[in-house]
Amino acid sequence: MYCHDVDIVLQEVPGQISICFSISGCPLHCEGCHSPFLWKEGNGELLTDERYLNILNQYKGYANCVLFMGGEWHAKELAQKLAKARELGFATCLYTGREEVSPEILSNLTWVKTGPWIAARGGLESPTTNQRFVEVKTNKLINNHFLKKL
């Protein structure tokens, strides 16, 4: 699994400071994708277990969530990385353009964002979005946390 970027993000998971891993090799190629550089497998650096743990340990006590932008096409490896993050005390989240996620991955998530990008429907901040942001344990839809206040 190759990681193009690692960033600290504040808006993708409500109430969380997240370590965000952008994984390359996305097979979905959504029209209007904001990150088409993630389509090519191998873009970025190999996310070895050692590198991953170093990053998590570097931000432990500062960040409280580990977020993967994609990577579900590497189901076993992603599930293992998510499980390790939870073991270290982090909440976990996955953003995917797919409608469903494998049980192996889902069982290691706190939250999941599903649904392809459809420009006419907008993202999570849009009341007409097709995307869903769900708290996995309760299966509660929490898109309302993203809606812009008038």
CSV table of C-alpha atoms in Angstrom, one decimal:
chain,number,residue,atom,x,y,z
A,1,MET,CA,0.0,0.0,0.0
A,2,TYR,CA,1.4,3.4,-1.1
A,3,CYS,CA,0.7,6.6,0.8
A,4,HIS,CA,0.9,9.8,-1.3
A,5,ASP,CA,0.5,12.2,1.7
A,6,VAL,CA,0.3,12.3,5.4
A,7,ASP,CA,-1.5,15.4,6.8
A,8,ILE,CA,-3.0,16.5,10.1
A,9,VAL,CA,-6.6,17.5,9.3
A,10,LEU,CA,-9.3,19.1,11.4
A,11,GLN,CA,-12.5,19.1,9.4
A,12,GLU,CA,-12.9,15.6,7.9
A,13,VAL,CA,-14.0,13.9,11.1
A,14,PRO,CA,-16.1,16.0,13.4
A,15,GLY,CA,-14.5,16.8,16.8
A,16,GLN,CA,-11.3,15.0,15.9
A,17,ILE,CA,-7.7,15.9,15.1
A,18,SER,CA,-6.9,13.3,12.5
A,19,ILE,CA,-3.7,11.9,11.0
A,20,CYS,CA,-4.8,11.5,7.4
A,21,PHE,CA,-3.2,9.0,5.1
A,22,SER,CA,-4.0,9.5,1.4
A,23,ILE,CA,-3.6,6.1,-0.3
A,24,SER,CA,-2.8,5.8,-4.0
A,25,GLY,CA,-4.2,3.3,-6.4
A,26,CYS,CA,-7.9,4.3,-6.3
A,27,PRO,CA,-9.8,2.2,-8.9
A,28,LEU,CA,-12.9,4.4,-8.8
A,29,HIS,CA,-11.8,7.4,-10.9
A,30,CYS,CA,-14.9,9.5,-10.0
A,31,GLU,CA,-15.6,12.3,-12.4
A,32,GLY,CA,-14.5,15.6,-10.9
A,33,CYS,CA,-12.3,13.9,-8.3
A,34,HIS,CA,-10.2,16.4,-6.3
A,35,SER,CA,-7.3,14.0,-6.1
A,36,PRO,CA,-6.8,12.3,-9.4
A,37,PHE,CA,-3.1,11.8,-8.6
A,38,LEU,CA,-4.3,9.1,-6.2
A,39,TRP,CA,-5.5,7.0,-9.1
A,40,LYS,CA,-2.1,5.7,-10.0
A,41,GLU,CA,-1.0,2.8,-7.9
A,42,GLY,CA,2.5,3.3,-6.4
A,43,ASN,CA,2.3,7.1,-6.2
A,44,GLY,CA,4.0,8.2,-3.0
A,45,GLU,CA,5.9,6.1,-0.5
A,46,LEU,CA,5.3,2.5,0.6
A,47,LEU,CA,3.5,2.6,3.9
A,48,THR,CA,5.5,0.0,5.8
A,49,ASP,CA,4.4,-1.0,9.3
A,50,GLU,CA,7.5,0.7,10.6
A,51,ARG,CA,6.8,4.0,8.9
A,52,TYR,CA,3.1,3.8,9.9
A,53,LEU,CA,3.9,3.2,13.6
A,54,ASN,CA,6.5,5.9,13.6
A,55,ILE,CA,3.9,8.4,12.4
A,56,LEU,CA,1.3,7.2,14.9
A,57,ASN,CA,3.8,7.5,17.7
A,58,GLN,CA,4.9,10.9,16.6
A,59,TYR,CA,1.4,12.3,16.9
A,60,LYS,CA,0.1,10.2,19.9
A,61,GLY,CA,-1.2,12.6,22.5
A,62,TYR,CA,-1.8,15.3,19.9
A,63,ALA,CA,-4.1,13.7,17.3
A,64,ASN,CA,-6.9,11.4,18.4
A,65,CYS,CA,-8.0,9.8,15.1
A,66,VAL,CA,-6.4,8.0,12.2
A,67,LEU,CA,-8.1,8.6,8.8
A,68,PHE,CA,-7.5,6.8,5.6
A,69,MET,CA,-8.5,8.4,2.3
A,70,GLY,CA,-9.0,5.2,0.4
A,71,GLY,CA,-7.1,2.0,0.7
A,72,GLU,CA,-10.0,-0.3,0.9
A,73,TRP,CA,-8.7,-2.1,-2.2
A,74,HIS,CA,-6.0,-3.4,0.1
A,75,ALA,CA,-8.6,-4.8,2.5
A,76,LYS,CA,-6.4,-7.1,4.6
A,77,GLU,CA,-3.5,-4.5,5.0
A,78,LEU,CA,-5.9,-1.7,5.7
A,79,ALA,CA,-7.8,-3.7,8.4
A,80,GLN,CA,-4.5,-4.5,10.1
A,81,LYS,CA,-3.4,-0.9,10.1
A,82,LEU,CA,-6.8,0.3,11.5
A,83,ALA,CA,-6.6,-2.4,14.2
A,84,LYS,CA,-3.1,-1.2,15.2
A,85,ALA,CA,-4.4,2.4,15.4
A,86,ARG,CA,-7.3,1.3,17.7
A,87,GLU,CA,-4.9,-0.8,19.8
A,88,LEU,CA,-2.8,2.4,20.3
A,89,GLY,CA,-6.0,4.3,21.4
A,90,PHE,CA,-6.9,6.2,18.2
A,91,ALA,CA,-10.4,6.4,16.8
A,92,THR,CA,-10.5,5.4,13.1
A,93,CYS,CA,-12.2,6.6,10.0
A,94,LEU,CA,-12.2,5.7,6.3
A,95,TYR,CA,-13.3,7.9,3.4
A,96,THR,CA,-14.3,5.8,0.4
A,97,GLY,CA,-16.2,6.4,-2.8
A,98,ARG,CA,-17.7,2.9,-2.6
A,99,GLU,CA,-21.2,2.3,-1.3
A,100,GLU,CA,-20.1,-0.5,1.0
A,101,VAL,CA,-17.0,-1.6,2.9
A,102,SER,CA,-15.9,-5.1,3.7
A,103,PRO,CA,-16.8,-6.5,7.2
A,104,GLU,CA,-13.0,-7.0,7.8
A,105,ILE,CA,-12.4,-3.2,7.5
A,106,LEU,CA,-15.7,-2.1,9.0
A,107,SER,CA,-15.1,-3.9,12.2
A,108,ASN,CA,-12.0,-1.7,12.8
A,109,LEU,CA,-13.7,1.6,12.1
A,110,THR,CA,-15.2,4.2,14.4
A,111,TRP,CA,-16.6,6.2,11.4
A,112,VAL,CA,-17.0,5.6,7.7
A,113,LYS,CA,-17.8,8.0,4.8
A,114,THR,CA,-19.2,6.2,1.8
A,115,GLY,CA,-20.5,7.2,-1.6
A,116,PRO,CA,-18.9,8.4,-4.8
A,117,TRP,CA,-18.3,12.0,-5.6
A,118,ILE,CA,-21.1,13.3,-7.7
A,119,ALA,CA,-20.6,17.0,-8.4
A,120,ALA,CA,-24.3,17.8,-8.9
A,121,ARG,CA,-25.1,16.4,-5.5
A,122,GLY,CA,-22.2,18.0,-3.6
A,123,GLY,CA,-20.1,16.6,-0.7
A,124,LEU,CA,-21.0,16.1,2.9
A,125,GLU,CA,-21.6,19.8,3.4
A,126,SER,CA,-24.6,19.6,0.9
A,127,PRO,CA,-28.1,18.6,2.0
A,128,THR,CA,-28.5,16.8,-1.4
A,129,THR,CA,-25.4,14.7,-1.2
A,130,ASN,CA,-25.4,11.0,-1.9
A,131,GLN,CA,-22.5,10.5,0.5
A,132,ARG,CA,-23.0,9.1,4.0
A,133,PHE,CA,-20.9,9.8,7.1
A,134,VAL,CA,-21.8,7.1,9.6
A,135,GLU,CA,-20.8,6.2,13.2
A,136,VAL,CA,-20.1,2.5,12.7
A,137,LYS,CA,-21.0,1.2,16.2
A,138,THR,CA,-24.5,2.7,16.2
A,139,ASN,CA,-25.0,2.9,12.4
A,140,LYS,CA,-26.1,6.5,13.0
A,141,LEU,CA,-25.9,8.9,10.0
A,142,ILE,CA,-24.2,12.1,11.2
A,143,ASN,CA,-24.1,14.1,7.9
A,144,ASN,CA,-25.7,17.0,9.9
A,145,HIS,CA,-22.3,17.7,11.4
A,146,PHE,CA,-21.0,18.9,8.0
A,147,LEU,CA,-24.0,21.0,6.9
A,148,LYS,CA,-23.1,24.7,6.6
A,149,LYS,CA,-25.0,26.9,9.1
A,150,LEU,CA,-27.1,29.6,7.5
